[in-house]
């Protein structure tokens, strides 16, 4: 179950209030340094704020704490993709999917990378899996 701080930070992040979200997550991590969900979200927020190296490091630390954190694998995949490492991105998305087979976002992101690599048929299959997993993304 996510902590109240995690939920608050998620809401702040969705509103684009990255600094406030980071502050809430830093407080949560001061209380519980092994909270891999909060560390992953803090990494994603740093990445969104342009602190790519710091963001990636935090997500990798979240995975050291909990290698079964599917959302952290998905975040790492996005970070790898956005920094030009498509093979690494595919591996990270595949890890997320292995852990959480119904992770619609990971299926979608995997499909986007396949599409970019010209592997349209495989990408379509991934998009169908994302929809079947309940992803609501036009």
mmCIF file of C-alpha atoms in Angstrom:
data_model
loop_
_atom_site.group_PDB
_atom_site.id
_atom_site.type_symbol
_atom_site.label_atom_id
_atom_site.label_comp_id
_atom_site.label_asym_id
_atom_site.label_seq_id
_atom_site.Cartn_x
_atom_site.Cartn_y
_atom_site.Cartn_z
ATOM 1 C CA UNK A 1 0.000 0.000 0.000
ATOM 2 C CA UNK A 2 1.476 3.359 -1.009
ATOM 3 C CA UNK A 3 2.283 5.799 1.761
ATOM 4 C CA UNK A 4 0.213 8.980 2.158
ATOM 5 C CA UNK A 5 3.297 10.964 1.115
ATOM 6 C CA UNK A 6 3.613 8.918 -2.073
ATOM 7 C CA UNK A 7 -0.033 9.572 -2.928
ATOM 8 C CA UNK A 8 0.344 13.287 -2.179
ATOM 9 C CA UNK A 9 3.504 13.498 -4.300
ATOM 10 C CA UNK A 10 1.795 11.666 -7.165
ATOM 11 C CA UNK A 11 -1.023 14.223 -7.148
ATOM 12 C CA UNK A 12 1.481 17.085 -7.080
ATOM 13 C CA UNK A 13 3.462 15.552 -9.942
ATOM 14 C CA UNK A 14 0.317 15.182 -12.042
ATOM 15 C CA UNK A 15 -0.361 18.899 -11.541
ATOM 16 C CA UNK A 16 3.179 19.743 -12.628
ATOM 17 C CA UNK A 17 4.246 20.810 -9.132
ATOM 18 C CA UNK A 18 7.539 18.961 -9.295
ATOM 19 C CA UNK A 19 9.458 20.845 -6.600
ATOM 20 C CA UNK A 20 6.668 20.344 -4.070
ATOM 21 C CA UNK A 21 6.364 16.668 -4.977
ATOM 22 C CA UNK A 22 10.125 16.197 -4.596
ATOM 23 C CA UNK A 23 10.020 17.857 -1.190
ATOM 24 C CA UNK A 24 7.256 15.522 0.010
ATOM 25 C CA UNK A 25 9.164 12.489 -1.286
ATOM 26 C CA UNK A 26 12.414 13.617 0.344
ATOM 27 C CA UNK A 27 10.553 13.803 3.654
ATOM 28 C CA UNK A 28 9.094 10.331 3.112
ATOM 29 C CA UNK A 29 12.533 8.912 2.293
ATOM 30 C CA UNK A 30 14.049 10.567 5.371
ATOM 31 C CA UNK A 31 11.561 8.523 7.421
ATOM 32 C CA UNK A 32 11.873 5.343 5.348
ATOM 33 C CA UNK A 33 14.987 5.196 3.128
ATOM 34 C CA UNK A 34 13.989 1.765 1.796
ATOM 35 C CA UNK A 35 10.714 2.984 0.239
ATOM 36 C CA UNK A 36 11.441 1.988 -3.350
ATOM 37 C CA UNK A 37 8.147 3.414 -4.638
ATOM 38 C CA UNK A 38 8.935 6.889 -3.294
ATOM 39 C CA UNK A 39 12.512 6.664 -4.544
ATOM 40 C CA UNK A 40 11.309 5.644 -8.024
ATOM 41 C CA UNK A 41 8.836 8.519 -8.160
ATOM 42 C CA UNK A 42 11.472 10.975 -6.941
ATOM 43 C CA UNK A 43 13.755 9.743 -9.720
ATOM 44 C CA UNK A 44 11.025 10.181 -12.323
ATOM 45 C CA UNK A 45 10.384 13.713 -11.077
ATOM 46 C CA UNK A 46 14.065 14.642 -11.212
ATOM 47 C CA UNK A 47 14.183 13.280 -14.763
ATOM 48 C CA UNK A 48 11.136 15.379 -15.689
ATOM 49 C CA UNK A 49 12.860 18.461 -14.252
ATOM 50 C CA UNK A 50 15.843 17.871 -16.543
ATOM 51 C CA UNK A 51 18.084 16.271 -13.926
ATOM 52 C CA UNK A 52 18.433 13.138 -16.027
ATOM 53 C CA UNK A 53 21.487 11.641 -14.350
ATOM 54 C CA UNK A 54 20.147 12.144 -10.846
ATOM 55 C CA UNK A 55 16.742 10.826 -11.854
ATOM 56 C CA UNK A 56 18.156 7.680 -13.394
ATOM 57 C CA UNK A 57 20.402 7.086 -10.386
ATOM 58 C CA UNK A 58 17.424 7.273 -8.015
ATOM 59 C CA UNK A 59 15.398 4.827 -10.127
ATOM 60 C CA UNK A 60 18.357 2.441 -10.227
ATOM 61 C CA UNK A 61 18.627 2.738 -6.424
ATOM 62 C CA UNK A 62 14.913 1.938 -6.143
ATOM 63 C CA UNK A 63 15.585 -1.221 -8.153
ATOM 64 C CA UNK A 64 18.485 -2.154 -5.884
ATOM 65 C CA UNK A 65 16.079 -1.925 -2.943
ATOM 66 C CA UNK A 66 13.307 -3.811 -4.732
ATOM 67 C CA UNK A 67 14.207 -5.499 -8.027
ATOM 68 C CA UNK A 68 10.532 -6.542 -8.346
ATOM 69 C CA UNK A 69 9.329 -2.931 -8.664
ATOM 70 C CA UNK A 70 7.629 -3.004 -12.063
ATOM 71 C CA UNK A 71 6.998 0.727 -12.132
ATOM 72 C CA UNK A 72 10.683 1.414 -11.510
ATOM 73 C CA UNK A 73 11.595 -0.838 -14.457
ATOM 74 C CA UNK A 74 9.063 1.035 -16.594
ATOM 75 C CA UNK A 75 10.562 4.389 -15.517
ATOM 76 C CA UNK A 76 14.068 3.147 -16.254
ATOM 77 C CA UNK A 77 12.880 2.021 -19.692
ATOM 78 C CA UNK A 78 11.476 5.463 -20.421
ATOM 79 C CA UNK A 79 14.688 7.105 -19.256
ATOM 80 C CA UNK A 80 16.795 4.817 -21.410
ATOM 81 C CA UNK A 81 14.569 5.417 -24.422
ATOM 82 C CA UNK A 82 14.598 9.186 -23.989
ATOM 83 C CA UNK A 83 18.402 9.169 -23.783
ATOM 84 C CA UNK A 84 18.786 7.068 -26.946
ATOM 85 C CA UNK A 85 19.297 3.585 -25.501
ATOM 86 C CA UNK A 86 16.510 1.647 -27.216
ATOM 87 C CA UNK A 87 17.966 -1.845 -26.588
ATOM 88 C CA UNK A 88 18.296 -1.009 -22.887
ATOM 89 C CA UNK A 89 14.794 0.463 -22.887
ATOM 90 C CA UNK A 90 13.318 -2.731 -24.354
ATOM 91 C CA UNK A 91 15.054 -4.825 -21.688
ATOM 92 C CA UNK A 92 13.742 -2.594 -18.897
ATOM 93 C CA UNK A 93 10.180 -2.680 -20.259
ATOM 94 C CA UNK A 94 10.435 -6.466 -20.578
ATOM 95 C CA UNK A 95 11.478 -6.655 -16.922
ATOM 96 C CA UNK A 96 8.460 -4.540 -15.960
ATOM 97 C CA UNK A 97 6.168 -6.806 -17.982
ATOM 98 C CA UNK A 98 7.693 -9.963 -16.521
ATOM 99 C CA UNK A 99 6.992 -8.647 -13.011
ATOM 100 C CA UNK A 100 3.589 -7.149 -13.830
ATOM 101 C CA UNK A 101 2.126 -8.861 -16.921
ATOM 102 C CA UNK A 102 -0.856 -6.483 -16.855
ATOM 103 C CA UNK A 103 1.259 -3.302 -16.737
ATOM 104 C CA UNK A 104 -0.441 -1.541 -19.634
ATOM 105 C CA UNK A 105 2.023 1.340 -19.605
ATOM 106 C CA UNK A 106 5.011 -0.966 -19.968
ATOM 107 C CA UNK A 107 3.322 -2.803 -22.871
ATOM 108 C CA UNK A 108 2.560 0.541 -24.540
ATOM 109 C CA UNK A 109 6.086 1.880 -24.023
ATOM 110 C CA UNK A 110 7.625 -1.365 -25.298
ATOM 111 C CA UNK A 111 5.401 -1.054 -28.361
ATOM 112 C CA UNK A 112 6.455 2.543 -28.989
ATOM 113 C CA UNK A 113 10.123 1.543 -29.001
ATOM 114 C CA UNK A 114 9.422 -1.399 -31.324
ATOM 115 C CA UNK A 115 7.491 0.939 -33.614
ATOM 116 C CA UNK A 116 10.400 3.372 -33.655
ATOM 117 C CA UNK A 117 12.693 0.478 -34.594
ATOM 118 C CA UNK A 118 10.433 -0.398 -37.542
ATOM 119 C CA UNK A 119 9.012 -3.528 -35.930
ATOM 120 C CA UNK A 120 5.368 -2.565 -36.534
ATOM 121 C CA UNK A 121 3.788 -6.028 -36.291
ATOM 122 C CA UNK A 122 5.343 -6.645 -32.882
ATOM 123 C CA UNK A 123 4.377 -3.135 -31.778
ATOM 124 C CA UNK A 124 0.733 -3.735 -32.700
ATOM 125 C CA UNK A 125 0.752 -6.850 -30.514
ATOM 126 C CA UNK A 126 2.107 -4.805 -27.615
ATOM 127 C CA UNK A 127 -0.541 -2.130 -28.086
ATOM 128 C CA UNK A 128 -3.238 -4.811 -28.089
ATOM 129 C CA UNK A 129 -1.801 -6.210 -24.835
ATOM 130 C CA UNK A 130 -1.800 -2.701 -23.335
ATOM 131 C CA UNK A 131 -5.474 -2.281 -24.188
ATOM 132 C CA UNK A 132 -6.274 -5.766 -22.850
ATOM 133 C CA UNK A 133 -4.491 -4.804 -19.613
ATOM 134 C CA UNK A 134 -6.929 -1.914 -19.230
ATOM 135 C CA UNK A 135 -4.730 0.966 -20.369
ATOM 136 C CA UNK A 136 -6.952 3.887 -21.264
ATOM 137 C CA UNK A 137 -4.745 5.873 -23.615
ATOM 138 C CA UNK A 138 -6.052 6.974 -27.023
#
